[in-house]
Structure formats: structure tokens, C-alpha cells
Short mmCIF file of C-alpha atoms in Angstrom, two decimals:
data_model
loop_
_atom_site.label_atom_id
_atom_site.label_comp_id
_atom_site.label_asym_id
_atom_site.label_seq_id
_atom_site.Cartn_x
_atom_site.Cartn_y
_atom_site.Cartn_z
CA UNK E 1 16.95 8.81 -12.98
CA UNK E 2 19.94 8.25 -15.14
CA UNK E 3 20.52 10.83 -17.39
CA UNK E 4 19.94 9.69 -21.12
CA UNK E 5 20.32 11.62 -24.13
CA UNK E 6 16.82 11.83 -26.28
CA UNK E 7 17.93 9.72 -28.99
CA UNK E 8 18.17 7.49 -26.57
CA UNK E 9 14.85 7.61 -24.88
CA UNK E 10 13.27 7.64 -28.63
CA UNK E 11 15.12 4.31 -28.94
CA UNK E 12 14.26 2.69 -25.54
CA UNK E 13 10.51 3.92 -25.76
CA UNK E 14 9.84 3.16 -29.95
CA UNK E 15 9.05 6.76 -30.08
CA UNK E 16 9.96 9.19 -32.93
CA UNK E 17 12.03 11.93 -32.01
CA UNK E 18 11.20 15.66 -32.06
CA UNK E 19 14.34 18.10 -31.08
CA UNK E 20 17.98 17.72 -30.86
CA UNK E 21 19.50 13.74 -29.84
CA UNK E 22 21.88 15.08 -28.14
CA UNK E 23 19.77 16.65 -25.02
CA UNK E 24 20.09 15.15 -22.37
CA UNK E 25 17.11 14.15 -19.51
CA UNK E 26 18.79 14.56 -16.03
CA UNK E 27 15.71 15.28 -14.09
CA UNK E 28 13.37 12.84 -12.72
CA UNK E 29 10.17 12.19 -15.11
CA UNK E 30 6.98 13.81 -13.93
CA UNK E 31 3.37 13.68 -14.90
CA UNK E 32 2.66 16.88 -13.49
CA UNK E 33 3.97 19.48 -14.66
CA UNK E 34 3.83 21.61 -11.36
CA UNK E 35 6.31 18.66 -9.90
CA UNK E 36 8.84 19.68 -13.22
CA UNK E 37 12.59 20.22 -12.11
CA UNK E 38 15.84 21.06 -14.78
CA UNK E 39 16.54 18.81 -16.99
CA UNK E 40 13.17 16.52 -16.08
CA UNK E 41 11.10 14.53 -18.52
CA UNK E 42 7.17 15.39 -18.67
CA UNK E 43 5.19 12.52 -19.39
CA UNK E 44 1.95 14.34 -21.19
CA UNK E 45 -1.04 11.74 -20.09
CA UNK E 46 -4.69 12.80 -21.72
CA UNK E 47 -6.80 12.25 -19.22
CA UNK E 48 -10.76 12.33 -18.39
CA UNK E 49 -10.44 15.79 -17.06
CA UNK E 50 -7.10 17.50 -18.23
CA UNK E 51 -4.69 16.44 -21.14
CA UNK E 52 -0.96 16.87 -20.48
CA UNK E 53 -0.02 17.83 -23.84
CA UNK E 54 -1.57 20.96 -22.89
CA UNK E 55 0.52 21.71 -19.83
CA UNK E 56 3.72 20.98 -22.29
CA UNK E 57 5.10 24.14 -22.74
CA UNK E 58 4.56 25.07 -19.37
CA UNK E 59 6.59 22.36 -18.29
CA UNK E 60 9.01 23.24 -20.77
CA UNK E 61 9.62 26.74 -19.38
CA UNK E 62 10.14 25.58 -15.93
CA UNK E 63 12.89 23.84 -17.07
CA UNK E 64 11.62 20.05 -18.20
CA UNK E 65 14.69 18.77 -20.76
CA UNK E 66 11.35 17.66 -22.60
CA UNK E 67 8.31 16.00 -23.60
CA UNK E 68 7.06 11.94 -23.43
CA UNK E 69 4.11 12.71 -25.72
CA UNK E 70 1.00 11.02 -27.46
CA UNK E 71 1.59 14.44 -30.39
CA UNK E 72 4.20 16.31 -31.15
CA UNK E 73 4.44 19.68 -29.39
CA UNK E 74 6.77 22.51 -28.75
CA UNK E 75 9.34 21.89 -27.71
CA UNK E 76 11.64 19.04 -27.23
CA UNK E 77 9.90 15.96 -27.23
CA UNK E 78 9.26 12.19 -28.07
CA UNK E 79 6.13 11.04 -29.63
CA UNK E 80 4.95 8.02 -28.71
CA UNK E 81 1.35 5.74 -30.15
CA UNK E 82 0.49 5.17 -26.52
CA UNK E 83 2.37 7.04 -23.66
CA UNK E 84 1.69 5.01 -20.53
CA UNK E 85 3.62 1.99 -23.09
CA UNK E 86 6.57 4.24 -23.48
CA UNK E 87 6.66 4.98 -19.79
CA UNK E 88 6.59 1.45 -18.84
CA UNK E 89 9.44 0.57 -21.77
CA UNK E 90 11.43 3.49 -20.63
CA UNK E 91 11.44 2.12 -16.73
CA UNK E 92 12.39 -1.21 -18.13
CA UNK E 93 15.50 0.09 -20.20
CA UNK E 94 16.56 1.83 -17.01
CA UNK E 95 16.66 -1.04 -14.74
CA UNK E 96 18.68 -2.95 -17.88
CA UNK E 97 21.26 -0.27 -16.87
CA UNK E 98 21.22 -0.95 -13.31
CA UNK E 99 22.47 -4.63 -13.51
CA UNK E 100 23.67 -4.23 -9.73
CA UNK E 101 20.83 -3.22 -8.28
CA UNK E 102 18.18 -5.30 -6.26
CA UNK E 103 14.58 -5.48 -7.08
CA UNK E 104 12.31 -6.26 -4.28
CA UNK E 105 8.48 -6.30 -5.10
CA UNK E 106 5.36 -7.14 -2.76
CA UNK E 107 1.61 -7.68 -3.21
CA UNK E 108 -1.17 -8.69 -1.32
CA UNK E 109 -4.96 -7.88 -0.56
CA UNK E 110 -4.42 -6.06 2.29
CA UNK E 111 -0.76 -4.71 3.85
CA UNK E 112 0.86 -3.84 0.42
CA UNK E 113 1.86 -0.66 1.45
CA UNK E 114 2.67 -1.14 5.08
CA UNK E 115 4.82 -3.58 4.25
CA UNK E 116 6.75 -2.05 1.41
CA UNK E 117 7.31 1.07 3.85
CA UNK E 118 8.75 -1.49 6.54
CA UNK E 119 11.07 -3.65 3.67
CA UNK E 120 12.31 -0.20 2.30
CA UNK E 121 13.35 0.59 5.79
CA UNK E 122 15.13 -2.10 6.97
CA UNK E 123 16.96 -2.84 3.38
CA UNK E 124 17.62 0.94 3.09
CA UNK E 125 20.07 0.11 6.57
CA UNK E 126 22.67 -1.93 3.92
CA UNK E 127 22.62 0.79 1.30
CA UNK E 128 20.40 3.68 -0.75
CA UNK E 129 16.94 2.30 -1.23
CA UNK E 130 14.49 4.11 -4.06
CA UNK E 131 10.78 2.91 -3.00
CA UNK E 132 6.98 4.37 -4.18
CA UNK E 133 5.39 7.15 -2.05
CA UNK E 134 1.63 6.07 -1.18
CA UNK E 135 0.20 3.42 -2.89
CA UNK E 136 1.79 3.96 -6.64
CA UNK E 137 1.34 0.16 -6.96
CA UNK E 138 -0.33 0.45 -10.94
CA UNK E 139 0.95 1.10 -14.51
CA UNK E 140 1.79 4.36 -14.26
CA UNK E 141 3.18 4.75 -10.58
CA UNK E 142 5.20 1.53 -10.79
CA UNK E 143 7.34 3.16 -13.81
CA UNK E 144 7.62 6.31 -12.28
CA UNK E 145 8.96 4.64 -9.11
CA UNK E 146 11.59 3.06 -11.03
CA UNK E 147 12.57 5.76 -13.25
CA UNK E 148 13.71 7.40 -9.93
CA UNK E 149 16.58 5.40 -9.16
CA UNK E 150 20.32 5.56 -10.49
CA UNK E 151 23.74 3.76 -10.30
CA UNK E 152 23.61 4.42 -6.79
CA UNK E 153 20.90 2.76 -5.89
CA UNK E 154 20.71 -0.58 -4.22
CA UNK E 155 17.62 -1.48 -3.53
CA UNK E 156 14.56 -1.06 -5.33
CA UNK E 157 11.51 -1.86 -3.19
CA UNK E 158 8.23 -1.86 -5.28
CA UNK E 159 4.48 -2.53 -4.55
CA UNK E 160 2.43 -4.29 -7.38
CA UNK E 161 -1.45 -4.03 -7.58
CA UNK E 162 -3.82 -5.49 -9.60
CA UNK E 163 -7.36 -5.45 -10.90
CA UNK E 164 -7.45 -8.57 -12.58
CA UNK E 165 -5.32 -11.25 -14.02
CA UNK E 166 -2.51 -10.23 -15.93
CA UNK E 167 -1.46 -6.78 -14.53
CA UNK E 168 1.16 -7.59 -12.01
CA UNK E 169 2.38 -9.57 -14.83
CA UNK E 170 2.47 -6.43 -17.16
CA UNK E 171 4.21 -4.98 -14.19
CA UNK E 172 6.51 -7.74 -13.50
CA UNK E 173 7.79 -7.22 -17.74
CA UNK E 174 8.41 -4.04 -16.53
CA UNK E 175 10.54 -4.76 -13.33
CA UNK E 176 11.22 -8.29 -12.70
CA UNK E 177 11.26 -9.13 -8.97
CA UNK E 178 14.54 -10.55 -7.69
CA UNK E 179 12.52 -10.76 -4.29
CA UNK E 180 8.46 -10.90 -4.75
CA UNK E 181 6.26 -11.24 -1.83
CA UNK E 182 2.92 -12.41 -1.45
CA UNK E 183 0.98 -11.43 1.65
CA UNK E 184 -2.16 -12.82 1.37
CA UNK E 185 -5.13 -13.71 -0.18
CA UNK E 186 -8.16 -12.24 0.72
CA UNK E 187 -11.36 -10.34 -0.50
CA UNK E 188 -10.11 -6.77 -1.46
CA UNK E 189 -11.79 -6.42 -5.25
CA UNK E 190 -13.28 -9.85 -4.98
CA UNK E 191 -16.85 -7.81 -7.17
CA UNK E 192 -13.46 -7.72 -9.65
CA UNK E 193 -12.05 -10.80 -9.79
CA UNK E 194 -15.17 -12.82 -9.45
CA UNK E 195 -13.69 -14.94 -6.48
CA UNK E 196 -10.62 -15.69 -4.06
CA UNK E 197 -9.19 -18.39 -6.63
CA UNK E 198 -8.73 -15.60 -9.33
CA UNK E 199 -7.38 -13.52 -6.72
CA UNK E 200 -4.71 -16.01 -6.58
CA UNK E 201 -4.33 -16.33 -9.45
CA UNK E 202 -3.19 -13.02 -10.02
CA UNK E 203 -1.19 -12.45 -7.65
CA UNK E 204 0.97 -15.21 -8.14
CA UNK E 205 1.67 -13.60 -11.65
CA UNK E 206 4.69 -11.69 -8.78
CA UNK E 207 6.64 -15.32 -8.28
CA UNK E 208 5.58 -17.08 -11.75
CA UNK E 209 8.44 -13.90 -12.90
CA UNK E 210 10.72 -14.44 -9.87
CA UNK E 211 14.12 -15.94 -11.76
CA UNK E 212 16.37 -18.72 -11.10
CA UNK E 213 18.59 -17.72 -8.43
CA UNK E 214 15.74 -15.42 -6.82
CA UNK E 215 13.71 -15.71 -3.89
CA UNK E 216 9.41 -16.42 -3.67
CA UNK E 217 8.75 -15.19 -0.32
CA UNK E 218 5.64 -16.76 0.77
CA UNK E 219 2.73 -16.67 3.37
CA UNK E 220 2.52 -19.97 5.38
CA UNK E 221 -1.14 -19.51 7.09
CA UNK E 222 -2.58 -18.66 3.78
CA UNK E 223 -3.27 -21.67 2.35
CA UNK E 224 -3.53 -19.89 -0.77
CA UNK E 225 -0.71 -18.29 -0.99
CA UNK E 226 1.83 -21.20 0.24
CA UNK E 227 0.26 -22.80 -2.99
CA UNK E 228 2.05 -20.37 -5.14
CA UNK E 229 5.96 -22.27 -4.33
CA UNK E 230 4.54 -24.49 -7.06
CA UNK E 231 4.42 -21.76 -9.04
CA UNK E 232 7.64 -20.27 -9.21
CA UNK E 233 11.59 -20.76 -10.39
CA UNK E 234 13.20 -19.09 -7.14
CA UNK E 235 13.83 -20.31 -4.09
CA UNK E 236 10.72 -20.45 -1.59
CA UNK E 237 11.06 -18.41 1.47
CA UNK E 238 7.65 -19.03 4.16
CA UNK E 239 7.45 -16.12 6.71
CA UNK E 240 4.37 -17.15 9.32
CA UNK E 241 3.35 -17.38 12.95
CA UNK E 242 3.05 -21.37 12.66
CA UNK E 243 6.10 -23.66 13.55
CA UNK E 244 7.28 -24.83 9.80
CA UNK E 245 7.58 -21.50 8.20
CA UNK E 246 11.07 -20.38 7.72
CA UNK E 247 10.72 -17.20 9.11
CA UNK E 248 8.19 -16.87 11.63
CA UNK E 249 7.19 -15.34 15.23
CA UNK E 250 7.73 -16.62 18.47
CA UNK E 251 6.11 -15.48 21.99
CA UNK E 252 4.21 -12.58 20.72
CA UNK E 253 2.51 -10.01 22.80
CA UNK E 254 0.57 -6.86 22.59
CA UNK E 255 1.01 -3.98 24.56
CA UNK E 256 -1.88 -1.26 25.79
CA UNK E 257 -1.53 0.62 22.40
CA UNK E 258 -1.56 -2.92 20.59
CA UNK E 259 1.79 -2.75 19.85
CA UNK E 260 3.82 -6.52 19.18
CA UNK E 261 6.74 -7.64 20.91
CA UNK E 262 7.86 -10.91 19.49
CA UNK E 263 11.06 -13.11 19.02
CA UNK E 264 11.96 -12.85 15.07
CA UNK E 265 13.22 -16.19 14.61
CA UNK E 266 15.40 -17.45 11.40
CA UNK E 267 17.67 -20.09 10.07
CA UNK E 268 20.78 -17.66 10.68
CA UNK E 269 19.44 -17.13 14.61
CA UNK E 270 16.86 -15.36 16.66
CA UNK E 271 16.29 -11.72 17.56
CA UNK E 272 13.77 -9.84 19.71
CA UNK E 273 11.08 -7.18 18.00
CA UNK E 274 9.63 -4.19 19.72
CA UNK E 275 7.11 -2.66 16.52
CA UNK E 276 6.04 0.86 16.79
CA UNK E 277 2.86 -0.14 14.78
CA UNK E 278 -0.21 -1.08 15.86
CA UNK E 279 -2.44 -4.39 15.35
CA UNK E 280 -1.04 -8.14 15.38
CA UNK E 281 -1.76 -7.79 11.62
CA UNK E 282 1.29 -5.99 11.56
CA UNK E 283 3.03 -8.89 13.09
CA UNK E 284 2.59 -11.19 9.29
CA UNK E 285 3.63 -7.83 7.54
CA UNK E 286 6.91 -7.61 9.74
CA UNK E 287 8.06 -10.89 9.19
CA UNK E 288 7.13 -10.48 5.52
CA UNK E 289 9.74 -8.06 5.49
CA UNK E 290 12.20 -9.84 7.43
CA UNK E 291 11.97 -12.38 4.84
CA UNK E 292 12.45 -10.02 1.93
CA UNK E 293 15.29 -7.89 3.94
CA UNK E 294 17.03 -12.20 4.63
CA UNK E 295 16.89 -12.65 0.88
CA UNK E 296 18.64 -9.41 0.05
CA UNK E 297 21.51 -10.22 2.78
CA UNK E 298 20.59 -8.73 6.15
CA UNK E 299 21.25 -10.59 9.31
CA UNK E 300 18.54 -11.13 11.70
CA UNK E 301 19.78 -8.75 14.42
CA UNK E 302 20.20 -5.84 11.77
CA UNK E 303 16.33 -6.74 10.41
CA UNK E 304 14.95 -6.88 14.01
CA UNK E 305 16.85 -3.66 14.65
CA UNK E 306 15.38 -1.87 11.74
CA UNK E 307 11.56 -3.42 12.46
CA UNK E 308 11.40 -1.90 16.15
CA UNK E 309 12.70 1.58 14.94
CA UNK E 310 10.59 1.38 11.86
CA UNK E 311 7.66 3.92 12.03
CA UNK E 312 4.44 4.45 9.63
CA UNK E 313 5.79 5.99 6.68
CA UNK E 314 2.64 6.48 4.78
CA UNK E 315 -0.77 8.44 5.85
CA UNK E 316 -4.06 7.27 6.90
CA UNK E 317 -3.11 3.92 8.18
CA UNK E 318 -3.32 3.03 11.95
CA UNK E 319 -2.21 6.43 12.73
CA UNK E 320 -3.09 6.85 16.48
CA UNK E 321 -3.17 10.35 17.85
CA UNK E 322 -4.20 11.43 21.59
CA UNK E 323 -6.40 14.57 21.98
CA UNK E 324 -5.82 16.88 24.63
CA UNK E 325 -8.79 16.16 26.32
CA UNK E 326 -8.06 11.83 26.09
CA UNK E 327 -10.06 10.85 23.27
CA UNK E 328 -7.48 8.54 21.09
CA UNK E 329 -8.25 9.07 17.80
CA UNK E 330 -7.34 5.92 15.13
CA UNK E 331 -7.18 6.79 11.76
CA UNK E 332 -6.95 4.06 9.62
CA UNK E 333 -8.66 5.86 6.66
CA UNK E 334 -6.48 5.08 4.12
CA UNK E 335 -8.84 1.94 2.15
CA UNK E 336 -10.82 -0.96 3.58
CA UNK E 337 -11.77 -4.57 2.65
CA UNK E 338 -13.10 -7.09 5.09
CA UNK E 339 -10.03 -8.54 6.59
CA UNK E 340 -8.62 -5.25 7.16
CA UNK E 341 -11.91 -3.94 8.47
CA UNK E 342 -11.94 -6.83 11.16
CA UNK E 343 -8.11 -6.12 11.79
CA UNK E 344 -8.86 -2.75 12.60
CA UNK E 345 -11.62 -4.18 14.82
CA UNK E 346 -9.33 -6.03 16.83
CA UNK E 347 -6.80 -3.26 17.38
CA UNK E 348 -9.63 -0.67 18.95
CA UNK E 349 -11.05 -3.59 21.00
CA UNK E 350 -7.63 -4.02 22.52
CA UNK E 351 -6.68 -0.35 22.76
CA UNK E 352 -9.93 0.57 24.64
CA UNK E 353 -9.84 -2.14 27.25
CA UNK E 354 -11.47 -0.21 30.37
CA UNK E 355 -12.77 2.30 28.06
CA UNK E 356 -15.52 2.99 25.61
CA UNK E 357 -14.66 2.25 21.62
CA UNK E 358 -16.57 3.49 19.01
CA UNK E 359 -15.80 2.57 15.15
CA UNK E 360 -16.73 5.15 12.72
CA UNK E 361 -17.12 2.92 9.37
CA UNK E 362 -17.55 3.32 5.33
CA UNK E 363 -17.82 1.54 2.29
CA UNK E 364 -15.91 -1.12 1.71
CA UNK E 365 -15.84 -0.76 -2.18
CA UNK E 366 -15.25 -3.85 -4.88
CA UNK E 367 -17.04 -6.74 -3.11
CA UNK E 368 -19.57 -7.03 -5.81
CA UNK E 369 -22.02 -9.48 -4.94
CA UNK E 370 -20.70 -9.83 -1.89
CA UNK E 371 -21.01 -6.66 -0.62
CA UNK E 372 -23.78 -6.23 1.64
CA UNK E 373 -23.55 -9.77 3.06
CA UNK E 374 -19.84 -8.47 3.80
CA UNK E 375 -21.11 -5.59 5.56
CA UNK E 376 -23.76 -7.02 7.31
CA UNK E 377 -20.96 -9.17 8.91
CA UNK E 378 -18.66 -6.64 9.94
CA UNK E 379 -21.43 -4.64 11.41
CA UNK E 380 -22.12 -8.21 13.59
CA UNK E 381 -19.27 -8.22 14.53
CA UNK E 382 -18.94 -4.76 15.88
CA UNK E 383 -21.89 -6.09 18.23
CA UNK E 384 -20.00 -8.70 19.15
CA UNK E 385 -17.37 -7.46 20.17
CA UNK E 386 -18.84 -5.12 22.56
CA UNK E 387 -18.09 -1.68 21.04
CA UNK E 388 -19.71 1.28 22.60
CA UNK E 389 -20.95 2.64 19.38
CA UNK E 390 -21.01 2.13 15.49
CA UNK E 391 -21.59 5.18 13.09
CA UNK E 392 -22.24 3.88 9.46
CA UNK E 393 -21.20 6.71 6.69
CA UNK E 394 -22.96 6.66 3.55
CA UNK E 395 -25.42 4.49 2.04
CA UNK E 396 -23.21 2.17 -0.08
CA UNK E 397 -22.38 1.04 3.92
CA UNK E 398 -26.01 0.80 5.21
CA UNK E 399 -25.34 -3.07 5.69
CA UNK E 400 -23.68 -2.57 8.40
CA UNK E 401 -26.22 -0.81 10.52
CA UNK E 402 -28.34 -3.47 9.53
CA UNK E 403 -25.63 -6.24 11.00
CA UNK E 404 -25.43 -4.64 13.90
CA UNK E 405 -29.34 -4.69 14.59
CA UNK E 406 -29.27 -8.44 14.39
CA UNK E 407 -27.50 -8.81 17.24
CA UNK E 408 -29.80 -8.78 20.26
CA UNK E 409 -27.18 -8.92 23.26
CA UNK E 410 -25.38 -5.46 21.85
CA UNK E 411 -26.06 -2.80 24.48
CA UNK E 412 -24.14 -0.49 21.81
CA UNK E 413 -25.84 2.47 19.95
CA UNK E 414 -26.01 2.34 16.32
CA UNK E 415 -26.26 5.35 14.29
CA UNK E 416 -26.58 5.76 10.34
CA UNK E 417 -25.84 8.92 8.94
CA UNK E 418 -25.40 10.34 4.97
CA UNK E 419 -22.15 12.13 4.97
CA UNK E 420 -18.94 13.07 6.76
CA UNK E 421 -19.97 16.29 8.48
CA UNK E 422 -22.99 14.42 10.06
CA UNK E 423 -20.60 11.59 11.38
CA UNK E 424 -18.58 14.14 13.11
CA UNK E 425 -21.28 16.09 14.38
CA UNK E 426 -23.00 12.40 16.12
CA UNK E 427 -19.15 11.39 17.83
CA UNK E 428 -18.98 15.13 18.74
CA UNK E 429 -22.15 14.76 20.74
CA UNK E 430 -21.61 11.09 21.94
CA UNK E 431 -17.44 11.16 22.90
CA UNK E 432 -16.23 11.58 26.26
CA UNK E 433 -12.28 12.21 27.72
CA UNK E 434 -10.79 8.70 27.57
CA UNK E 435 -12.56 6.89 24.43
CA UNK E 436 -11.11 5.58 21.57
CA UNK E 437 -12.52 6.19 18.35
CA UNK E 438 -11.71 4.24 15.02
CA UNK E 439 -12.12 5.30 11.41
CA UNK E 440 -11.83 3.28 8.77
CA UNK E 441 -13.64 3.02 4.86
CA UNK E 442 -12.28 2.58 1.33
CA UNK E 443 -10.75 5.08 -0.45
CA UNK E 444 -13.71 6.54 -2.01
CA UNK E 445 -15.49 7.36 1.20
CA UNK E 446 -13.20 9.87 2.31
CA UNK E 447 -13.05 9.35 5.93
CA UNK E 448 -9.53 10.46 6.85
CA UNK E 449 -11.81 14.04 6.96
CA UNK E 450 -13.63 12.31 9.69
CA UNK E 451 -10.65 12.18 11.78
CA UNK E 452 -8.91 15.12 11.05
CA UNK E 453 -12.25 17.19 12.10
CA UNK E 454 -12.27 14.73 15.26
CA UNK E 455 -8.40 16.12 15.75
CA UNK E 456 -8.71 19.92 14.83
CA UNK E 457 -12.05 20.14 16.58
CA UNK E 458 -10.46 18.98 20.15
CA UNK E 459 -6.81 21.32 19.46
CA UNK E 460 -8.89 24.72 18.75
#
């Protein structure tokens, strides 16, 4: 962050001031105050189970230059009527004090964060490059992500989430995109949105704020996404596998590990792409990138470069691990939605040719009315593709089981179980050297504990 005295901060955020104006914040801003450095700023937050405001002086002793508050405390601090507000406001005034710095922001219903990892990497080749750990894609992890970049930064890479129609627009009036990305549309918190068209809707809130002079860079096979170059002032940049898109993919393979090799092909020239990730969904979120890193200057040899040493930069997603005894574990824990359910799908299918594959599946949470018709067709398609076995965690997943049964060619085994420990004791009994085991759910089944078991089990 840049530093900036408190009177300032009070200005920037509306807040009243509490302390001397002439402190200074050098620090970056924190909302924990365990994560407090010198001279940071500790944004109190009252939350369901703890309130910040009383962690304030603790903060303050380890050195925080002071308090964002919703009350005065303490201490040093600015008081603000609502604190995730100031936050935002206080991001904002710090990127009108960057005026030479590029903002490059990407959304999606599935691939946000994969993405942003591979755009921060490639950009962060032509110069220092602040981008969001995780998934801090919301209204308080955008700010924060922002607040931690400074007059040398020169890229700011940001992902932008939403749960209905006007947040990525709140977060846009925070950080205006000179490069926003669309990946797709799809059916990730469809139960939310009430259907794809909203979906759409809301997400193209990211290029409606795109300026004159920036760059819309747009998915060509999603029809509802290419829709959105109506929708915004910048120039339209298509990244796709068809022939029209501007920058697309050209003779693309998989290897054993269903790794892509492709030509990366652009207006400035072609250049070939060896990805360390896995899955040709990782193909569209490559050339998403390539896109974004051509709008911010790269040439296509530097951007194919960067994509084939590019490496997963954030956990639980398509992270594939090989147990002593051959068992390839994939964890892909990290969330799940249809389309990334049936991506996943297609990666262990192609990973286990010759071998047996067995998908350990969850919830898939938000598909409201959808949701056990959704299931009931991923768990089809597990029999159809001719996957050893299928064990169904939870009951908010049962669906799936069901799917499965309605497939009378599948020679596969089925099994249901309640909880985590009972999914890792049924692969314990069923895997053999050589399989490959997938495990994927949304966030709030907790399966990334299903793989790690599956790893420290086979190490001890």
C-alpha cells in the first residue's frame, strides 16, 4: 500500500478521525489482526462469530499504525457508518494515485481463479504484478487486493465474483477494468440467479465499465458471452478454439497426464504452448490470458513462453500427485458446478486410459431447482463414461448415485456414503497400484480432506 497519512484516509473513506492526522499507514491493511505488520491498517469487521473492534488493541500493540472502525476505540483510528464502504472507497482512492498502473480483471462461472493465476504470471514477465491469493473475488477481498499495490506496481490482475446482478458492478466502481475478461457462462449459482440469462447479465456488468481506449476480452464459443461486445465501450478482443476468434488455438493435443500442446495463434504471429496444467478446459483459460497479457503489450512469443512455464498457483485445483505405490491422486477439491464437474470428468477419463478411474464426488451447491436433475446427470455420465467406480459424499449429492443407477450398461460400482472419513475408508478398500482417483465437490463439502487422507495414508 501507499503510505497515507490518517487525515487522509478519514478524507478518502468519509470517516471521522480519531488520533493524530499526521500518522502515517505504511503497512498493508489487514482484517486479521494476527496478519498485523508496523505501520498496517486493521480493518475491524463485526462479524457472525467474532467482532474486530474487539481484537483492536491487540492489533494496535503489534504494531498496526491504526484502526478502520465501525466505533471509536483505543487507539488510533477512523470511524466509519459502514466499514466494508470505507474499505472499498479507500481501494478506490488508491488506484486514483496509481494513474500508471494497469488494471486487469476476469470473471466467469467456472476458471476465475485459474485464469487470474495464469494472466498474473505471464503479465508479471513485463513488470511487478500485485494479484489476489485464492479466490478473494468479493467486496471485501477485491479491496484488500488492491490496497496491496504501490507506485511500483504495474499490473494489477483482479478476479470479480458475483451473487447476483449488480456486484461486479459495485466492484468495477471500485477498480475499473482497463482489461475485463469474461470466461463463460454457465450454471455455477444458477439456484441464485434464477437462470443463465441473469448470469449474463451480471457478468457483463465487467465490460459495460471497461473505458474507451480499453479492451473487452471475450469468449467466442459462448454464445453468451460473445453477446456482451454489444455491451461495452472498449475494444473487443475474442480468444476461442473456433477459426474467427482473434486469439484462438490451433492443433491441440493432450498428453498422458492431459496436458495441452497447442499453437497460440494471434494477429502479431503464432507461437507454440506446452501447459503444465491439466484438462483441455485449461486450453479456453490459457488463451483467455493470452488475450488479456496482448492487451496489456506482450508479444505472442513472450505470452506462450510464460503459459508453458506457468504452474498452478492456487490449491485444490487439478492438483495431480503420484503415490508411492501408483495410485494418482487428482485433487480438484477446490468448488464444483456442472461444467467443471464434467471437465474434471474428462481429464480422469483421459489420464486413466489402460487403468481403472474412480471419481470421488460432492455437492455441487447453488443449483437451486436444478440441483438434483444436475446431479442425476453428472452421475450418468460417470456411467457413461466407463469409470471404474463412483463414491457419492453426503446427502445434498445423493442424485448422483441415483444417475448412475439409471444406466444399465455401467459395469462400475456405485457407492453412497455420509461423510468424508467413510469415503476414504470405501477407496481405501477398493484402490489398487496404478488407478487414478478424482475428487471433486463445492466448497462446502470439504473434500480436499478426502485427498489429503488418500495422500498421507499411502506416504506413512
Amino acid at each position: 500500500m501507499i503510505p497515507l497519512p490518517l487525515a487522509t484516509i478519514a478524507e478518502i473513506t468519509g470517516g471521522t478521525l480519531h488520533g493524530p492526522p499526521d500518522a502515517v499507514v505504511t503497512g498493508p491493511v489487514v482484517i486479521d489482526s494476527r496478519a498485523v505488520e508496523p505501520g498496517a491498517l486493521f480493518a475491524a469487521f463485526k462479524g457472525e462469530r467474532a467482532d474486530g473492534h474487539d481484537f483492536a488493541a491487540g492489533a494496535l500493540a503489534a504494531g498496526a499504525a491504526a484502526v478502520l472502525a465501525q466505533r471509536p476505540v483505543e487507539g488510533p483510528c477512523v470511524v466509519a457508518a459502514d466499514v466494508q464502504e470505507a474499505l472499498g472507497r479507500l481501494a478506490r482512492g488508491v488506484l486514483e494515485r496509481l494513474p500508471g498502473l494497469t488494471v486487469i480483471a476476469v470473471t466467469g462461472s467456472a476458471g476465475k481463479t485459474s485464469t487470474k493465476d495464469l494472466i498474473a504470471q505471464v503479465v508479471g514477465r513485463a513488470g511487478p504484478t500485485v494479484h489476489p491469493p485464492g479466490s478473494f473475488n468479493n467486496e471485501i477481498g477485491l479491496p484488500l487486493t488492491v490496497l496491496r499495490a504501490d507506485e511500483g506496481t504495474r499490473h494489477l490482475v483482479l478476479e470479480m465474483g458475483a451473487r447476483g446482478i449488480g456486484h461486479i458492478a459495485y466492484l468495477t466502481g471500485i477498480a475499473r477494468p482497463d482489461v475485463g475478461v469474461v470466461l463463460n457462462v454457465g450454471t455455477a449459482h444458477v439456484g441464485e440467479f434464477g437462470g443463465r440469462e441473469n448470469i449474463a447479465r451480471a457478468k457483463g456488468e465487467i465490460v459495460e465499465a471497461v473505458p474507451p481506449g480499453g479492451t473487452a476480452v471475450l469468449n467466442a464459443d459462448d454464445p453468451l458471452v460473445a453477446a456482451m461486445a454489444a455491451r461495452t465501450r472498449g475494444e473487443v478482443v475474442t480468444f476461442g478454439r473456433g477459426p474467427d476468434a482473434v486469439v484462438r488455438a490451433a492443433g491441440e493435443t493432450l498428453d498422458e497426464q492431459g496436458r495441452a500442446r497447442f499453437t497460440l495463434v494471434t494477429p502479431e504471429g503464432s507461437a507454440p504452448v506446452a501447459l503444465r496444467l491439466h484438462g483441455s478446459h485449461a486450453v479456453a483459460n490459457a488463451l483467455a490470458a493470452a488475450a488479456a497479457a496482448r492487451a496489456a503489450g506482450l508479444a505472442p512469443d513472450a505470452v506462450a513462453e510464460a503459459l508453458s512455464e506457468a504452474v498452478p498457483a492456487s490449491r485444490w485445483r487439478m492438483e495431480v500427485t503420484e503415490r508411492p505405490d501408483g495410485v494418482t491422486v487428482v485433487n480438484d477439491a477446490y468448488n464444483a458446478n456442472p461444467d467443471s464437474t464434467l471437465a474434471a470428468l474428462e481429464v480422469l477419463v483421459h489420464m486413466a486410459k489402460g487403468r481403472r478411474a474412480f471419481a470421488v464426488l460432492g455437492e455441487m451447491a447453488e443449483l437451486g431447482a436444478a440441483s438434483v436433475a444436475e446431479h442425476a446427470k453428472i452421475g450418468q455420465h460417470v456411467a457413461r463414461s466407463g469409470i471404474a467406480g463412483l463414491v457419492v459424499v453426503g446427502a445434498n449429492a445423493a442424485a448422483m448415485a441415483e444417475g448412475a443407477g439409471q444406466v444399465a450398461s455401467w459395469t462400475g460400482e456405485c457407492v453412497q456414503v455420509d461423510d468424508v472419513g467413510a469415503a476414504v475408508a470405501a477407496l481405501s478398500e477398493r484402490l489398487a497400484p496404478r488407478d487414478v482417483v478424482l475428487v471433486k465437490g463445492s466448497r462446502v463439502a470439504g473434500l480436499e480432506r478426502v485427498a489429503e487422507a488418500l495422500l498421507a495414508g499411502a506416504a506413512r
